[in-house]
Short mmCIF file of C-alpha atoms in Angstrom, two decimals:
data_model
loop_
_atom_site.label_atom_id
_atom_site.label_comp_id
_atom_site.label_asym_id
_atom_site.label_seq_id
_atom_site.Cartn_x
_atom_site.Cartn_y
_atom_site.Cartn_z
CA MET R 109 -29.87 -7.66 -27.38
CA PRO R 110 -26.18 -8.07 -28.47
CA THR R 111 -23.77 -9.87 -26.18
CA THR R 112 -20.08 -8.64 -25.50
CA LEU R 113 -17.58 -10.42 -23.61
CA ILE R 114 -14.62 -8.19 -22.25
CA HIS R 115 -11.37 -10.15 -21.54
CA TYR R 116 -8.97 -8.18 -19.57
CA PHE R 117 -6.03 -8.01 -17.18
CA SER R 118 -5.26 -5.09 -15.03
CA GLY R 119 -2.19 -4.69 -12.82
CA THR R 120 -2.82 -1.52 -11.09
CA GLY R 121 -6.17 -0.55 -11.90
CA ASN R 122 -6.13 1.53 -15.02
CA THR R 123 -7.46 -1.27 -17.33
CA ALA R 124 -10.09 -2.19 -14.88
CA HIS R 125 -11.13 1.59 -14.68
CA ALA R 126 -11.36 1.59 -18.48
CA VAL R 127 -13.26 -1.70 -18.66
CA GLN R 128 -15.83 -0.13 -16.22
CA LEU R 129 -16.41 2.72 -18.35
CA ILE R 130 -16.54 0.48 -21.56
CA SER R 131 -19.19 -1.65 -19.80
CA ALA R 132 -21.39 1.12 -18.71
CA THR R 133 -21.36 2.57 -21.94
CA LEU R 134 -22.16 -0.59 -23.68
CA ALA R 135 -24.88 -1.42 -21.25
CA GLN R 136 -26.40 1.90 -21.92
CA ALA R 137 -26.31 1.11 -25.62
CA GLY R 138 -28.34 -2.26 -25.09
CA HIS R 139 -25.50 -4.74 -24.96
CA GLN R 140 -25.38 -7.47 -22.43
CA VAL R 141 -21.99 -7.25 -21.05
CA THR R 142 -19.78 -9.87 -19.40
CA THR R 143 -16.33 -9.27 -18.05
CA HIS R 144 -13.64 -11.85 -17.44
CA LEU R 145 -10.54 -10.93 -15.35
CA VAL R 146 -7.57 -12.81 -16.89
CA GLY R 147 -5.71 -14.76 -14.05
CA ILE R 148 -2.84 -17.26 -13.82
CA HIS R 149 -4.92 -20.19 -15.21
CA PRO R 150 -5.49 -19.43 -19.01
CA ILE R 151 -9.06 -20.57 -19.05
CA SER R 152 -11.26 -18.74 -21.69
CA PRO R 153 -14.97 -18.77 -21.45
CA THR R 154 -16.52 -21.14 -23.97
CA GLU R 155 -20.01 -19.50 -24.34
CA GLN R 156 -20.94 -17.87 -27.47
CA TYR R 157 -21.00 -14.06 -27.77
CA ASP R 158 -21.75 -11.59 -30.59
CA TYR R 159 -18.56 -9.44 -30.01
CA HIS R 160 -15.34 -9.70 -27.90
CA ILE R 161 -13.22 -6.98 -26.49
CA VAL R 162 -9.50 -7.52 -25.22
CA ALA R 163 -8.29 -4.93 -23.06
CA PHE R 164 -4.75 -5.11 -21.37
CA PRO R 165 -1.83 -2.71 -19.93
CA VAL R 166 1.15 -2.32 -22.09
CA LEU R 167 4.30 -3.45 -20.12
CA SER R 168 7.56 -2.71 -21.84
CA TRP R 169 5.73 -2.38 -25.24
CA ALA R 170 4.25 -5.80 -24.82
CA PRO R 171 0.94 -7.42 -23.49
CA PRO R 172 1.39 -9.18 -20.20
CA VAL R 173 2.60 -12.73 -20.66
CA MET R 174 -0.48 -13.86 -18.78
CA MET R 175 -2.75 -12.25 -21.41
CA LYS R 176 -0.74 -13.84 -24.20
CA ARG R 177 -1.03 -17.37 -22.79
CA TYR R 178 -4.53 -16.70 -22.27
CA LEU R 179 -5.14 -15.66 -25.84
CA ARG R 180 -3.39 -18.66 -27.15
CA LYS R 181 -6.08 -20.85 -25.30
CA MET R 182 -9.12 -18.76 -26.76
CA PRO R 183 -11.36 -21.12 -28.52
CA VAL R 184 -11.24 -20.91 -32.39
CA CYS R 185 -14.00 -18.53 -33.42
CA ARG R 186 -14.10 -18.25 -37.12
CA GLY R 187 -15.27 -14.56 -37.84
CA GLY R 188 -15.76 -13.66 -34.29
CA LYS R 189 -15.85 -9.82 -33.90
CA VAL R 190 -13.07 -8.54 -31.71
CA ALA R 191 -11.86 -5.09 -30.69
CA ILE R 192 -8.76 -4.36 -28.85
CA LEU R 193 -7.78 -1.64 -26.28
CA ALA R 194 -4.25 -1.11 -24.99
CA ILE R 195 -3.70 0.88 -21.84
CA ASN R 196 -0.45 3.04 -21.70
CA GLY R 197 1.17 5.11 -19.03
CA ALA R 198 1.20 8.78 -19.52
CA VAL R 199 3.18 11.41 -17.77
CA VAL R 200 3.10 15.15 -17.30
CA ARG R 201 6.80 16.58 -17.60
CA ASP R 202 7.76 20.17 -17.71
CA GLY R 203 3.97 21.00 -18.11
CA GLN R 204 3.69 19.05 -21.21
CA LEU R 205 1.61 15.80 -21.58
CA ILE R 206 3.57 12.64 -22.67
CA ARG R 207 1.27 9.92 -23.83
CA GLY R 208 2.21 6.34 -23.62
CA PHE R 209 3.37 4.44 -26.63
CA SER R 210 2.23 0.89 -27.07
CA GLY R 211 4.60 -0.07 -29.68
CA GLN R 212 4.01 -3.50 -31.22
CA ALA R 213 1.92 -4.67 -28.21
CA VAL R 214 -1.43 -4.01 -30.13
CA GLU R 215 -0.48 -5.68 -33.17
CA SER R 216 0.95 -8.72 -31.39
CA VAL R 217 -2.41 -9.31 -29.92
CA GLU R 218 -4.34 -8.82 -33.17
CA GLN R 219 -1.89 -11.44 -34.79
CA LEU R 220 -2.57 -14.02 -31.60
CA LEU R 221 -6.43 -13.47 -32.37
CA LYS R 222 -6.25 -13.82 -35.80
CA LYS R 223 -4.46 -17.15 -35.53
CA ARG R 224 -7.72 -18.11 -33.62
CA LYS R 225 -9.61 -16.99 -36.75
CA TYR R 226 -11.28 -13.88 -34.97
CA ASP R 227 -12.17 -10.89 -37.11
CA VAL R 228 -10.21 -7.97 -35.55
CA PHE R 229 -12.01 -4.76 -36.55
CA LEU R 230 -11.00 -2.07 -34.31
CA THR R 231 -7.58 -1.53 -32.22
CA ALA R 232 -6.92 1.43 -30.28
CA ASN R 233 -4.86 2.96 -27.18
CA ALA R 234 -5.77 5.04 -24.40
CA SER R 235 -3.34 6.77 -21.97
CA PHE R 236 -3.77 6.79 -18.10
CA PRO R 237 -1.15 7.86 -15.38
CA ASP R 238 1.98 5.90 -15.53
CA ASN R 239 2.10 3.43 -12.65
CA TRP R 240 5.63 1.79 -13.25
CA THR R 241 6.64 2.89 -9.92
CA GLN R 242 9.27 0.34 -9.59
CA MET R 243 11.26 2.71 -12.00
CA THR R 244 9.68 6.15 -11.83
CA ASN R 245 7.98 8.32 -9.43
CA PRO R 246 4.20 8.06 -9.46
CA CYS R 247 2.27 10.89 -11.06
CA ASP R 248 1.05 13.47 -8.54
CA GLU R 249 -2.44 14.66 -8.13
CA GLN R 250 -2.02 17.48 -10.44
CA ALA R 251 -0.87 15.19 -13.22
CA GLN R 252 -3.57 12.65 -12.58
CA ALA R 253 -6.12 15.39 -12.96
CA VAL R 254 -4.72 16.32 -16.41
CA ILE R 255 -4.21 12.60 -17.55
CA PHE R 256 -7.32 10.68 -16.45
CA PRO R 257 -9.97 12.87 -18.27
CA ILE R 258 -7.74 12.43 -21.58
CA GLY R 259 -7.59 8.66 -21.05
CA GLU R 260 -11.28 8.42 -20.39
CA ALA R 261 -11.87 10.43 -23.57
CA GLU R 262 -9.91 8.06 -25.58
CA VAL R 263 -11.87 5.05 -24.04
CA LYS R 264 -15.13 6.79 -25.07
CA THR R 265 -13.89 7.33 -28.68
CA PHE R 266 -12.84 3.31 -28.66
CA VAL R 267 -16.36 2.52 -27.55
CA SER R 268 -18.18 4.83 -30.12
CA GLY R 269 -16.21 3.28 -32.75
CA PHE R 270 -17.04 -0.16 -31.43
CA LEU R 271 -20.65 0.50 -31.42
CA ALA R 272 -20.47 2.03 -34.90
CA GLY R 273 -18.64 -1.00 -36.20
CA GLU R 274 -15.74 1.23 -37.22
CA ARG R 275 -12.95 -0.78 -39.03
CA SER R 276 -9.56 0.98 -37.82
CA LEU R 277 -6.42 -0.79 -37.07
CA TYR R 278 -3.55 0.84 -35.17
CA ARG R 279 -0.12 0.55 -36.66
CA CYS R 280 3.01 1.87 -35.13
CA GLY R 281 5.24 1.57 -38.22
CA ASN R 282 7.77 -1.12 -39.19
CA PHE R 283 10.90 0.58 -37.51
CA ASN R 284 9.02 0.97 -34.16
CA LYS R 285 7.39 -2.45 -34.62
CA ALA R 286 10.99 -4.17 -34.91
CA TRP R 287 12.72 -2.44 -32.12
CA THR R 288 9.87 -2.72 -29.60
CA TRP R 289 9.49 -6.32 -30.62
CA ILE R 290 13.16 -7.01 -29.53
CA VAL R 291 12.67 -5.07 -26.32
CA ALA R 292 9.25 -6.78 -25.51
CA GLY R 293 10.80 -10.12 -26.21
CA LEU R 294 13.77 -9.61 -23.90
CA PHE R 295 11.37 -8.38 -21.08
CA ASP R 296 9.00 -11.34 -21.50
CA LEU R 297 12.04 -13.94 -21.48
CA VAL R 298 14.26 -12.22 -18.73
CA GLY R 299 13.53 -8.57 -17.73
CA ARG R 300 10.09 -9.19 -15.94
CA ARG R 301 11.76 -12.09 -14.00
CA VAL R 302 14.88 -10.10 -13.12
CA LEU R 303 12.99 -7.02 -12.05
CA GLY R 304 10.46 -9.36 -9.89
CA THR R 305 13.70 -10.46 -7.74
CA PHE R 306 14.51 -6.66 -7.03
CA TYR R 307 11.30 -6.22 -5.13
CA ILE R 308 11.94 -5.95 -1.24
CA ALA R 309 9.71 -4.72 1.65
CA ASP R 310 11.32 -2.26 3.87
CA ASP R 311 10.59 -1.92 7.84
CA HIS R 312 7.32 -0.15 7.13
CA CYS R 313 5.81 -3.53 6.09
CA THR R 314 3.29 -4.62 8.55
CA GLY R 315 2.89 -8.31 7.11
CA CYS R 316 -0.64 -7.57 6.12
CA ALA R 317 -0.13 -9.87 3.09
CA ARG R 318 -2.05 -7.88 0.75
CA CYS R 319 0.51 -7.80 -2.04
CA ALA R 320 0.59 -11.81 -1.84
CA LYS R 321 -3.21 -12.01 -1.80
CA THR R 322 -3.55 -9.83 -4.75
CA CYS R 323 -0.63 -10.74 -6.94
CA PRO R 324 -2.01 -11.94 -10.25
CA SER R 325 0.68 -14.43 -10.99
CA HIS R 326 0.93 -15.90 -7.57
CA THR R 327 4.57 -14.61 -7.41
CA ILE R 328 4.76 -13.38 -3.75
CA ALA R 329 5.14 -15.78 -0.83
CA MET R 330 5.24 -14.58 2.84
CA LYS R 331 8.15 -15.69 4.82
CA ARG R 332 8.62 -14.72 8.48
CA GLY R 333 6.03 -11.97 8.06
CA LYS R 334 7.54 -10.36 5.04
CA PRO R 335 6.75 -10.87 1.29
CA VAL R 336 9.36 -12.58 -0.86
CA TRP R 337 9.06 -12.56 -4.79
CA ASN R 338 10.13 -15.31 -7.24
CA ASP R 339 10.97 -15.23 -10.76
CA ARG R 340 7.41 -15.72 -12.10
CA CYS R 341 6.78 -12.04 -11.82
CA GLU R 342 4.80 -10.27 -14.55
CA ASP R 343 6.41 -6.94 -13.26
CA CYS R 344 2.76 -5.50 -13.37
CA ASN R 345 3.54 -3.18 -10.46
CA ARG R 346 0.44 -4.11 -8.80
CA CYS R 347 2.09 -4.71 -5.40
CA ILE R 348 4.00 -1.76 -5.20
CA ASN R 349 1.12 0.44 -6.16
CA LEU R 350 -1.50 -1.21 -3.73
CA CYS R 351 0.72 -1.44 -0.51
CA PRO R 352 -0.92 0.56 2.18
CA GLU R 353 2.14 1.39 3.90
CA LYS R 354 4.19 2.04 0.71
CA ALA R 355 6.84 -0.42 2.18
CA ILE R 356 7.53 -2.10 -1.41
#
């Protein structure tokens, strides 16, 4: 029975949903699947697996900083088989579906894994409803009904390629790689930290602390019954999307 380890980070749940689909499909195909949710402490499992899958949301054309730190700590595995899936945010605008664009994110993860001597044989993208609700309005139910089946179909195509051992590497082109690399670098160094300090909780906040308890980077602290954000923020938008009172 082939063994597969899925390493993933999920901010608002889209990547977690994709991982559930991947896990179920691989299990049906006879794989023994283990999932590992990447957290603030960059500790990688040391057990031996036949295959690895790395899945992550694209944040400003970059993988989450937490995911990059994790990948740099992956044990060296000469020839270890890896597939990469990036989750992008899609919207429906004026009746037209606009898929997300990962820019250099996929290729940067590919390079990190190659430095750890892994054999990256498949990279792909899947689009799910855009959840960057700090800056944009969330997708309505009608848009979600359009986008989710498309994203799920893209995940299934990725899994089919994985099971078939297909060699296919996504490339965004040199120009797109250059400008998205610059934007991603600025976001990693400055943007996510600044955007994190912009979060506030309004008077609808009940002090339930769900945001603080679920923050993947432990950025949120409760002070006088209200959440306060520091500059370690990943800007993954988990807090704003999970708040039961929509107070953030």
